[in-house]
Coordinates of C-alpha atoms and ligand atoms in Angstrom, one line a residue:
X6 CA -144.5 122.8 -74.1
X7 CA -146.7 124.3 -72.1
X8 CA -146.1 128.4 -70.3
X9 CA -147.9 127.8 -67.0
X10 CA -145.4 129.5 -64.6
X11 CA -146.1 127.2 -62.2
X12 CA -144.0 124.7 -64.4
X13 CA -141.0 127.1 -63.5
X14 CA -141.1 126.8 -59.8
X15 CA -137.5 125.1 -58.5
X16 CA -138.4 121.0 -58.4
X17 CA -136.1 118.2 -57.6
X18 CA -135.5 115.4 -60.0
X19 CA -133.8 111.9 -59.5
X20 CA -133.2 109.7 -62.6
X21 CA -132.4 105.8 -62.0
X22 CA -130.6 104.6 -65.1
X23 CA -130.5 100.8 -66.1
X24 CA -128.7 99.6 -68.5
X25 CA -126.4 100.7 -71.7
X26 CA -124.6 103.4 -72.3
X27 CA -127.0 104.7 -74.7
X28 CA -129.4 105.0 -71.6
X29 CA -127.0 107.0 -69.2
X30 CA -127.2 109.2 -72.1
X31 CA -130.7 109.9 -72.7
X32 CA -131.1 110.0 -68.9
X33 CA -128.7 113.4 -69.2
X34 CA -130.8 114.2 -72.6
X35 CA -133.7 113.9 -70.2
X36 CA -132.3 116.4 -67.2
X37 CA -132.0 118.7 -70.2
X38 CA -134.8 119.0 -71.4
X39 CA -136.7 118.9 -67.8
X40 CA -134.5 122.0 -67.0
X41 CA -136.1 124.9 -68.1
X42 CA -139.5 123.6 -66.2
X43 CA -137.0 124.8 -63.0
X44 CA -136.4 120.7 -62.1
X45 CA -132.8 120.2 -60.8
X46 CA -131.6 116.8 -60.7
X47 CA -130.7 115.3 -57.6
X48 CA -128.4 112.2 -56.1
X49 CA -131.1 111.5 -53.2
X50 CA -134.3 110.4 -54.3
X51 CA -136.5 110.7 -51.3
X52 CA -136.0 114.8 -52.0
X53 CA -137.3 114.3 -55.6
X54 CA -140.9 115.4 -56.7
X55 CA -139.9 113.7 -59.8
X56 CA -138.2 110.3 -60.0
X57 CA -137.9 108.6 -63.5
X58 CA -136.7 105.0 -63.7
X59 CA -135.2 105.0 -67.6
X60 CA -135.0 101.0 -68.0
X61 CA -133.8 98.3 -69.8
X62 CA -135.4 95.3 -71.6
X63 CA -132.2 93.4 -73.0
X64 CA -132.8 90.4 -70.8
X65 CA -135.4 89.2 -68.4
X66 CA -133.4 90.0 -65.0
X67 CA -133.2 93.4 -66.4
X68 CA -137.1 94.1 -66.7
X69 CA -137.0 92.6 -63.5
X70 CA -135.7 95.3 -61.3
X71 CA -137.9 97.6 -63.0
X72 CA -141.4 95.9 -60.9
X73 CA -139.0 95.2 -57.9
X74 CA -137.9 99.4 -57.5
X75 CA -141.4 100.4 -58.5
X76 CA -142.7 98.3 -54.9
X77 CA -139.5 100.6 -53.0
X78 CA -141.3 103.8 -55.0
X79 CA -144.8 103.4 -53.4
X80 CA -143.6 103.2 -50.2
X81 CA -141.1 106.1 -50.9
X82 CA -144.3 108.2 -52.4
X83 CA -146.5 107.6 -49.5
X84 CA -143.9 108.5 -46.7
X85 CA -143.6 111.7 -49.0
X86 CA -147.0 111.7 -49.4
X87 CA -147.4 111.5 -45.5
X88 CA -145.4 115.2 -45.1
X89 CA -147.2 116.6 -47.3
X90 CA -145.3 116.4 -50.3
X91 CA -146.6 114.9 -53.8
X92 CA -144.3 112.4 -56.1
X93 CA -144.6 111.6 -59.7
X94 CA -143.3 108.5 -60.7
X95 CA -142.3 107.8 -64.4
X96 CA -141.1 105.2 -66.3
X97 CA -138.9 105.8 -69.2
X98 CA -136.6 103.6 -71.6
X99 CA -136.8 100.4 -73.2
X100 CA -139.1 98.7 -70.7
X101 CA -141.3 101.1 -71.0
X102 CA -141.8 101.0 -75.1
X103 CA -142.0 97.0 -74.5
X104 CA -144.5 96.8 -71.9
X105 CA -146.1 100.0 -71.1
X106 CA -150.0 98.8 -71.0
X107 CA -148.8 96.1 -68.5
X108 CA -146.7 98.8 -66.4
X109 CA -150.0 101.1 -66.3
X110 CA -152.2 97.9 -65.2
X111 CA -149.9 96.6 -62.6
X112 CA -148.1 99.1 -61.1
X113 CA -150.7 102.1 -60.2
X114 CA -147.9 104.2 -58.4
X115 CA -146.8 104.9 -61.9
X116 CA -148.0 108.5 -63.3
X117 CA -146.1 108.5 -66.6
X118 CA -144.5 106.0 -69.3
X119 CA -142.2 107.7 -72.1
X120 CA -140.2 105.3 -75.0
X121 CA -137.4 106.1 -75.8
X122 CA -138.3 107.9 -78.6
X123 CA -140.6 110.5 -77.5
X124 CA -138.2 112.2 -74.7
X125 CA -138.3 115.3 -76.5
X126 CA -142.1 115.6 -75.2
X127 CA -141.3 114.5 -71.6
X128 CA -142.1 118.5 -70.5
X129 CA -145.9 118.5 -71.8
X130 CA -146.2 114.7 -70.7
X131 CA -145.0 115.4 -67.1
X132 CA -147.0 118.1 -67.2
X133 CA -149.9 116.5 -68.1
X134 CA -149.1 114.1 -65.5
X135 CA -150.2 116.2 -62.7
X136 CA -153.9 115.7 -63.3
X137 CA -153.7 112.3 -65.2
X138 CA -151.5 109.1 -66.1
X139 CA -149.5 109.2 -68.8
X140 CA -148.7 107.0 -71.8
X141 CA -146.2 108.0 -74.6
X142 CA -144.5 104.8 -76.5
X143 CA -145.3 106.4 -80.3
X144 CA -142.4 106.4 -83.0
X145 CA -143.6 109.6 -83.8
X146 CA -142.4 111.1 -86.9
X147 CA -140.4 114.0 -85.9
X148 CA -137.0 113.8 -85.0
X149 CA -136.5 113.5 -81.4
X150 CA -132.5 114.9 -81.6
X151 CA -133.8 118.5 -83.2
X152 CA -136.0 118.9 -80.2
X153 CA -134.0 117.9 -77.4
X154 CA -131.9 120.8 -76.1
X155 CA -128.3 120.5 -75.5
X156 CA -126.8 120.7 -72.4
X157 CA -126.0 124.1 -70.7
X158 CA -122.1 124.8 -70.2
X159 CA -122.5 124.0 -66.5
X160 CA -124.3 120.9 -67.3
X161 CA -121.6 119.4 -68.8
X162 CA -118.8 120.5 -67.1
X163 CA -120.4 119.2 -63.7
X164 CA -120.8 115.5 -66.2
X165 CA -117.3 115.2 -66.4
X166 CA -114.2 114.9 -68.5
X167 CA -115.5 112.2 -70.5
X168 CA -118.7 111.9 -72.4
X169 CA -121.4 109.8 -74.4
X170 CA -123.2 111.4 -77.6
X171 CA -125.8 109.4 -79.8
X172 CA -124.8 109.3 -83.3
X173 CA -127.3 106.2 -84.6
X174 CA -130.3 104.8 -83.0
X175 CA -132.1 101.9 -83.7
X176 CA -131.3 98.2 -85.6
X177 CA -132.1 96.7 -88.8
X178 CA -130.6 93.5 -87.6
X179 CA -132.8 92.0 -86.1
X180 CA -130.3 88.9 -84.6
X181 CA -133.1 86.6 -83.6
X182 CA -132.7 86.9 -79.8
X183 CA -132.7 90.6 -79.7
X184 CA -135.4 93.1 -78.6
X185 CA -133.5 96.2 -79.3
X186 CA -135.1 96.4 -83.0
X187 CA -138.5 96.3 -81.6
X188 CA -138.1 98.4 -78.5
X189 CA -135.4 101.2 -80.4
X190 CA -137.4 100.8 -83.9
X191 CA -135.7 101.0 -87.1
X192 CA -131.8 102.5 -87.5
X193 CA -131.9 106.5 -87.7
X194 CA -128.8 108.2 -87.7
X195 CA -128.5 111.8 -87.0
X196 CA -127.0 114.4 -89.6
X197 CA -122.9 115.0 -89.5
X198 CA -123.1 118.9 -88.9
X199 CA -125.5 118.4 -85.9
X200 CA -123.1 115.6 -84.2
X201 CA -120.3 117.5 -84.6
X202 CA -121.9 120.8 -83.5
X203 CA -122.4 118.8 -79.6
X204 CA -119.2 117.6 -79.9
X205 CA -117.8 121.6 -80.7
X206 CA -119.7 122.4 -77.5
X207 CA -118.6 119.5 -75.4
X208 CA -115.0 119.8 -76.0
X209 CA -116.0 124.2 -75.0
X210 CA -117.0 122.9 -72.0
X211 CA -113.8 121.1 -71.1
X212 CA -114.6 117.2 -72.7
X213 CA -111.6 115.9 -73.7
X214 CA -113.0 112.2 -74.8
X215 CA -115.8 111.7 -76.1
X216 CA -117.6 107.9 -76.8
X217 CA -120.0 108.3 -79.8
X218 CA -123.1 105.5 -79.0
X219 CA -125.6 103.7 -81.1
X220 CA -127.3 100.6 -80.6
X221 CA -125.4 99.3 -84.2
X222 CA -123.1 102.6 -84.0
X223 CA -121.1 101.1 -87.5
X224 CA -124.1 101.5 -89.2
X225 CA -124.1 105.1 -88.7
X226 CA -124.9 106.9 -92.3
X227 CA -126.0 110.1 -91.5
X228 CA -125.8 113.3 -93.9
X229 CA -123.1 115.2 -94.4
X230 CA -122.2 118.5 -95.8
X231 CA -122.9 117.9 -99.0
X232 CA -126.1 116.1 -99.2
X233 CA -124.6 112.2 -99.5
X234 CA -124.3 109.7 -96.5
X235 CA -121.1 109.6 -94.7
X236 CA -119.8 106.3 -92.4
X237 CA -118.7 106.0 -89.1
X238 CA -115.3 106.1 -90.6
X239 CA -115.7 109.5 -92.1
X240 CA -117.8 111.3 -89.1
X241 CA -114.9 110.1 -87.3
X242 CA -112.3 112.1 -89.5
X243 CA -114.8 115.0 -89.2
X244 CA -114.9 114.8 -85.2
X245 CA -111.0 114.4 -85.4
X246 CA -111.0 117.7 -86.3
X247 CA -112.0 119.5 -83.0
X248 CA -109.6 120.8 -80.9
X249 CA -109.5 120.1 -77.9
X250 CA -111.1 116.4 -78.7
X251 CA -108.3 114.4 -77.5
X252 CA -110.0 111.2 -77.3
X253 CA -112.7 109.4 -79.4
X254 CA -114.5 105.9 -78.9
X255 CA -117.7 104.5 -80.5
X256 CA -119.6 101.5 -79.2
X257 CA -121.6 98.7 -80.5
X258 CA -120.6 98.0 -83.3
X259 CA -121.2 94.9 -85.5
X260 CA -118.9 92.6 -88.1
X261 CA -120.4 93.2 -91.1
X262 CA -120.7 96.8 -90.4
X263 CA -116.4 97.4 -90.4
X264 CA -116.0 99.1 -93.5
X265 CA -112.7 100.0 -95.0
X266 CA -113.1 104.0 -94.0
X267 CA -113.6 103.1 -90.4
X268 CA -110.9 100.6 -90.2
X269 CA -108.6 103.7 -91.9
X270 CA -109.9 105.9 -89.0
X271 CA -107.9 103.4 -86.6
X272 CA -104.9 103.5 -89.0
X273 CA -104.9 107.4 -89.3
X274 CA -106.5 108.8 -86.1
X275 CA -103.9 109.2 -83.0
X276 CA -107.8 110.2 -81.2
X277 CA -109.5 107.2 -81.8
X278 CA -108.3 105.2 -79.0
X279 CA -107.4 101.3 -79.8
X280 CA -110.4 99.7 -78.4
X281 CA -112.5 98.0 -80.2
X282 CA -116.2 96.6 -78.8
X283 CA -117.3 94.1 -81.4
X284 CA -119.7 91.2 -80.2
X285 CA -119.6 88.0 -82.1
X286 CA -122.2 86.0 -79.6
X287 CA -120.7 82.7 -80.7
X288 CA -117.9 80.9 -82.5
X289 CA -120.1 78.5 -84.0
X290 CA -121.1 78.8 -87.5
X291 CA -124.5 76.7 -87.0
X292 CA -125.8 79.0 -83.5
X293 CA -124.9 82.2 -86.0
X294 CA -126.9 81.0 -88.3
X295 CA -129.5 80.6 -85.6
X296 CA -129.1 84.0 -84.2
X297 CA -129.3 85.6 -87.9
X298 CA -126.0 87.2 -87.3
X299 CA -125.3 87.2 -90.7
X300 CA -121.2 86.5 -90.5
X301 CA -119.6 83.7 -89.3
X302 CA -117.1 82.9 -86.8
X303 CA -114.1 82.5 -90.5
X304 CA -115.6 86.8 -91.3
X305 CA -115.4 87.7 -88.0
X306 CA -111.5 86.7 -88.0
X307 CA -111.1 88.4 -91.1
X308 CA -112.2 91.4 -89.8
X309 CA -110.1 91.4 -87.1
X310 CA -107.2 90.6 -88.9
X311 CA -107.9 93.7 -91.1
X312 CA -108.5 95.7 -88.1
X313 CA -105.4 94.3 -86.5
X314 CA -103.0 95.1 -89.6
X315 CA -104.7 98.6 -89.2
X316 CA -103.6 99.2 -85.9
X317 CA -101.6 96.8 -84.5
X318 CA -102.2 97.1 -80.7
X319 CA -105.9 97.0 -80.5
X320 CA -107.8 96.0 -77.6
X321 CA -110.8 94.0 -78.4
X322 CA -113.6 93.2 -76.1
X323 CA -116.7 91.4 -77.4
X324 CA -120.3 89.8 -75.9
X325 CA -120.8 86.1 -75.6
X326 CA -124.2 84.5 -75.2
X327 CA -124.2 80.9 -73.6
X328 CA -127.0 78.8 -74.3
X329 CA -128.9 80.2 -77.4
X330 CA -131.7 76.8 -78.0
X331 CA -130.2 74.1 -80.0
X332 CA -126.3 75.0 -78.6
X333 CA -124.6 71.7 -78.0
X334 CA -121.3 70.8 -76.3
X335 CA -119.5 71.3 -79.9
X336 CA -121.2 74.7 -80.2
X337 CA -119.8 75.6 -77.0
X338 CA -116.4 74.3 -77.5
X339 CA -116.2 76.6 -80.9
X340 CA -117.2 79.6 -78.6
X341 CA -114.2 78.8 -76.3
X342 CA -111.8 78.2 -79.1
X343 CA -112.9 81.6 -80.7
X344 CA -112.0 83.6 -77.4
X345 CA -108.8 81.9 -76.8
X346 CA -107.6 82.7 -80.4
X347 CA -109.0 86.0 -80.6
X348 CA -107.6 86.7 -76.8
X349 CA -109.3 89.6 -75.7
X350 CA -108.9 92.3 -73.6
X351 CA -112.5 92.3 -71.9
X352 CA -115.2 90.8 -72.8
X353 CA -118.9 90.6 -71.5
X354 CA -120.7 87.3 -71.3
X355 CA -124.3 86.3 -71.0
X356 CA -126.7 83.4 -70.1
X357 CA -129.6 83.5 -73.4
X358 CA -132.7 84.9 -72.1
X359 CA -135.6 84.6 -74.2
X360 CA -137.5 87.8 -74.9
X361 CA -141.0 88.1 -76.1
X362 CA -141.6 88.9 -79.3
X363 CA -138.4 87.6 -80.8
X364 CA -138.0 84.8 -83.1
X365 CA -135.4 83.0 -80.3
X366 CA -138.1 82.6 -77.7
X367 CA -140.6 80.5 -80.2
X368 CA -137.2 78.4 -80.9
X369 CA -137.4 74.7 -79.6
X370 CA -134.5 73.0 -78.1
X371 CA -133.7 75.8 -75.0
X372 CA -130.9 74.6 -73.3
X373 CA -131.1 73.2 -69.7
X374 CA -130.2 76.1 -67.2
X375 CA -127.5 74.0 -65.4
X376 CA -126.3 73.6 -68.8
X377 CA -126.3 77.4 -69.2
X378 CA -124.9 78.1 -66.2
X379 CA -121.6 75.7 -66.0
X380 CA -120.9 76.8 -70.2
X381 CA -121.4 81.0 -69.1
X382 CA -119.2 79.8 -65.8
X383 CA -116.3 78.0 -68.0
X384 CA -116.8 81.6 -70.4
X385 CA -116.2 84.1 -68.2
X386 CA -113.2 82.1 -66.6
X387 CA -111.6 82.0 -70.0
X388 CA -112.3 85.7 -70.3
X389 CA -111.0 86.8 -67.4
X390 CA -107.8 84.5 -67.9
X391 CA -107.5 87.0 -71.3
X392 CA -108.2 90.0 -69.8
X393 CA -105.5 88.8 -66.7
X394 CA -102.7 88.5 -69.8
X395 CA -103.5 91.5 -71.4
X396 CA -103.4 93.4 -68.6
X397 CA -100.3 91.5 -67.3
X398 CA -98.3 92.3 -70.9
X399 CA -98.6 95.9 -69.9
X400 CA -96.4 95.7 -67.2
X401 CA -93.6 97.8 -67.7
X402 CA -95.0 99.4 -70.6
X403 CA -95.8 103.8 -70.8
X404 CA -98.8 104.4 -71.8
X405 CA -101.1 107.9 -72.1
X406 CA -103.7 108.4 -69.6
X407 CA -106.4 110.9 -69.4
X408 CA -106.5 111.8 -65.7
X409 CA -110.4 111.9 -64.2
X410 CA -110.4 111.9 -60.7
X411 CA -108.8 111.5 -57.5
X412 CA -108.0 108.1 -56.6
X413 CA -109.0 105.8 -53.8
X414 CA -105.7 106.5 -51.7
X415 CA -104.7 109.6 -50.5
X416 CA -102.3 111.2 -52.7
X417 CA -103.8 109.6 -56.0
X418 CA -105.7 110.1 -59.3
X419 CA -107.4 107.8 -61.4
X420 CA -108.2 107.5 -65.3
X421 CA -107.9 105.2 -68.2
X422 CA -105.5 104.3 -70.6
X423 CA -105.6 104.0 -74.3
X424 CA -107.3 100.4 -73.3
X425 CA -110.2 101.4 -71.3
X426 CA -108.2 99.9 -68.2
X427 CA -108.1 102.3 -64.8
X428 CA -105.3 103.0 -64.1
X429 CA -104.2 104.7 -60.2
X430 CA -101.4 106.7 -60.5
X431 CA -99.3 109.1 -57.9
X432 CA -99.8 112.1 -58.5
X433 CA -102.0 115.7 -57.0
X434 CA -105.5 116.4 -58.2
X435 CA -104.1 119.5 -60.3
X436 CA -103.4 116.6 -62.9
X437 CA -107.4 116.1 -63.3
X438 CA -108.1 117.1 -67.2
X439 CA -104.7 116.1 -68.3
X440 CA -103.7 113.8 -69.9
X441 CA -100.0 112.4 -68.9
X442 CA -97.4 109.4 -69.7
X443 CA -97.6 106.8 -67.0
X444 CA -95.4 103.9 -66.6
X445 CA -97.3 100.7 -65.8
X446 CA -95.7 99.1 -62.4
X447 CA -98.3 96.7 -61.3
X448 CA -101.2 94.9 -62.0
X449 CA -104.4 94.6 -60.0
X450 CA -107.4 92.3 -60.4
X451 CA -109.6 95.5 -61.8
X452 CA -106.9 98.3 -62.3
X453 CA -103.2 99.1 -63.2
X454 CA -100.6 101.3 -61.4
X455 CA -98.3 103.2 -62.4
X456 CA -96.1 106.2 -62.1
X457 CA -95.7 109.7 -63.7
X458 CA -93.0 109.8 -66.4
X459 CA -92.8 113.9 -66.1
X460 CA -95.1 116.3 -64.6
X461 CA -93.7 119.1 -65.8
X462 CA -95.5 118.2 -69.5
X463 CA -99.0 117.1 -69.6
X464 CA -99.3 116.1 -73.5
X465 CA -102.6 116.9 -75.5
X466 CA -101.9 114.2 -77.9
X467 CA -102.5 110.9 -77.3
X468 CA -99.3 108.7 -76.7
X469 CA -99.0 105.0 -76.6
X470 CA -95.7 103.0 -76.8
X471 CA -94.5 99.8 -77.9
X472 CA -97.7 98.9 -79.5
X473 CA -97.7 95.0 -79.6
X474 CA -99.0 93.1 -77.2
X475 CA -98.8 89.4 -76.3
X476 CA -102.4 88.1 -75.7
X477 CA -103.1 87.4 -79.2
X478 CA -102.1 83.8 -80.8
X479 CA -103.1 85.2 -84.5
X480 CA -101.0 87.7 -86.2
X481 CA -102.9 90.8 -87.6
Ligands
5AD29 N1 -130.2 87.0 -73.9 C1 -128.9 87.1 -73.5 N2 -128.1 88.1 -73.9 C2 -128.6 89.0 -74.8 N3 -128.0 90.1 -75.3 C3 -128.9 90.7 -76.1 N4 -130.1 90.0 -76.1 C4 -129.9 88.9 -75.3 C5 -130.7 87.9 -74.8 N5 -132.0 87.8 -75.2 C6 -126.6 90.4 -75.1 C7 -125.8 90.4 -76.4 C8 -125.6 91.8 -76.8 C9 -125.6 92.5 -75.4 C10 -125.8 93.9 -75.4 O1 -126.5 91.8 -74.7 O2 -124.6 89.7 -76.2 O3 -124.5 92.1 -77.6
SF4_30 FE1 -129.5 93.5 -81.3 FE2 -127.0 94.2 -81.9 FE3 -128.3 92.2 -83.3 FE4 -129.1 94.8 -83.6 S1 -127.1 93.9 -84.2 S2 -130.4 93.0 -83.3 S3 -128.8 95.6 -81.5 S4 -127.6 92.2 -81.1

């Protein structure tokens, strides 16, 4: 890190995040560790002297967008340019490991490329930026967490109620039509006394849920206290722990990685909210196969079931990819079966997009787009019909929920429930940090609403009634 005191002079900073969770996360990591160089963020980007795009790579329309805002950056950079102001323009994320040469050669308004694992270093590369172009997409060998610095008090609190923290980067799967192994590297899970340390200081600074993230979060195996690996399961006791945590969530998770500790974390843990992210990609045994998922649509039930018995009124929500070469009509129809049955509460759907590098994009037989598009179509139709009854069975129903915001009408504050729905309730803005028993009146397309069941006693714990509900057809 370089001392030059001109680093320290007050500089605006605008971060574009694409993408997953995990990159609205290291976008704040990012602010963080730009901060003591004097750069402020901001929410306008034609005031920024530094604008980062953080990117994703998951699928094609994805890196898209990344060449696409880089043409509305030159133009931005010369009108700057023009009053006599200079713009550095990075490029962060996963688009940047993948195809950094390619960004340098094509897009010259770009100063600086950073992977994702070499953010701790973004002060010395931006620095180095001024006189030259930059290129960082090393795994180095340090450990990128240990040198990022946390955020300051009045980071956080300005961030919100609710917030992400990386506990596992990386996959080991290596499903055959994902890039995330080659663009996040190998799994790496941080220690358990350094997690819980940024959780102590989030929940300080007013966090009352916190979602842990990792690419394969269930793989999580990081060190605890006593020199041994410790699960998901058991960092989740650990985090438990904190007062003032309320909430906890962790998300993306795989089948093969539910063990019996984390699936005892649902049973035992009033935090750990019942929601449950856990992509299957298909109900068909042969596209697994194909996809080297490693479980098949029969495990994946059984895991639920466990999960289910566990804690009875989990919400699930999964991912779905239409189209993966060599799907046929039967494939297809498994996939549709498999949602109906589960009957989820949300769940996020996807047209196969081949990525280079991956074994799935060397795969003969690719399905006919209009094919594609009419089974993704008939998919999200059925998920949406899910998500309508599950959202519909709450009618009526009182449920916790951790006020965020004001709401859209006058008079109104938003939040979620237990289920990761938004719910608008009545209610004055003094409720914001709270979280309060709400009886579910009606149902919107994209929210609930309900009313307050008592003002007078905002509850710490978490609180959820009558905990069946009637979208599944299997029993637990
Ligand atoms: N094509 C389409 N969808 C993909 N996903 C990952 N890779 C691809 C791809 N090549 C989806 C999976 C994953 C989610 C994050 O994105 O469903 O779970
Ligand atoms: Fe990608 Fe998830 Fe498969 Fe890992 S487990 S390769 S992140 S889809």
């Amino acid at each position: 890190m370089s001392d030059n005191p001109e680093n320290k002079v007050p500089k605006k900073l605008f971060i574009k995040t694409f993408g997953c969770q995990m990159n609205v996360y290291d976008s704040d990591r990012m602010a963080d560790a730009l901060a003591p160089q004097g750069y402020e963020q901001t929410g306008i980007m034609e005031d920024a002297d530094l604008i980062l795009l953080n990117t994703c790579h998951i699928r094609e329309k994805a890196s898209e967008k990344v060449f696409s805002e880089l043409g509305r950056m030159k133009k931005l950079r010369d009108e700057r340019e023009h009053n006599g102001k200079t713009t550095k323009i990075g490029v962060t994320g996963c688009v940047a490991q993948a195809e950094g040469d390619e960004i340098i050669a094509r897009a010259p308004v770009v100063d600086l490329v950073v992977g994702p694992q070499s953010y701790h270093r973004l002060p010395e590369l931006v620095a180095k930026a001024r006189t030259e172009r930059v290129i960082d997409t090393e795994f180095p060998e340090e450990d990128k967490f240990e040198h990022l610095p946390g955020p300051t008090k009045k980071a956080t609190v300005l961030r919100g109620l609710t917030s992400f923290l990386t506990v596992q980067e990386g996959c080991d799967k290596f499903c055959s039509f994902c890039v995330v192994p080659y663009t996040r590297g190998n799994e790496v899970s941080r220690p358990v006394s350094h997690i819980v340390a940024e959780a102590k200081n989030l929940a300080a600074a007013g966090v009352r849920e916190i979602t842990l993230l990792g690419q394969n979060v269930n793989a999580y195996h990081g060190q605890g206290a006593d020199g041994a690996d410790k699960g998901l399961g058991a960092l989740l006791f650990e985090l438990a722990k904190i007062d003032g945590l309320d909430r906890l969530r962790y998300t993306t998770s795989h089948p093969n990685d539910m063990d019996d500790e984390l699936i005892a974390a649902h049973r035992d843990l009033d935090q750990l909210m019942p929601y449950l992210h856990l992509p299957v990609q298909s109900g068909s045994d042969r596209i697994l196969k194909a996809m080297n998922r490693r479980h098949t649509a029969k495990s994946y039930f059984e895991v639920i079931d466990k999960i289910r018995a566990a804690r009875p009124d989990i919400a699930l929500s999964g991912d779905f990819i239409v189209g993966f070469p060599g799907e046929t009509d039967a494939d297809f129809a498994d996939t549709m079966t498999l949602v109906k049955e589960i009957g989820y509460a949300s769940a996020y759907s996807f047209k196969y997009s081949p990525r280079p590098g991956t074994p799935g994009a060397l795969m003969s037989d690719q399905v006919a787009r209009k094919v594609a598009d009419e089974r993704l179509q008939a998919l999200q139709s059925q998920i949406k019909q899910g998500q309508s009854a599950f959202n519909q069975a709450c009618a009526g129903r009182t449920m916790d929920v951790l006020v965020e915001k004001q709401g859209r009408l006058e008079g109104q504050v938003a939040g979620r429930s237990p289920y990761l729905q938004a719910v608008h309730v009545d209610g004055d803005v003094s409720l914001i940090g709270s979280i309060v028993p709400v009886k579910i009146k009606s149902i919107g397309p994209n929210s609930l609403y309900g009313e307050l069941i008592d003002t007078s006693m905002p509850k710490t714990a978490n609180m959820v009634e009558n905990t069946t509900h009637a979208t599944s057809e299997r029993s637990a």
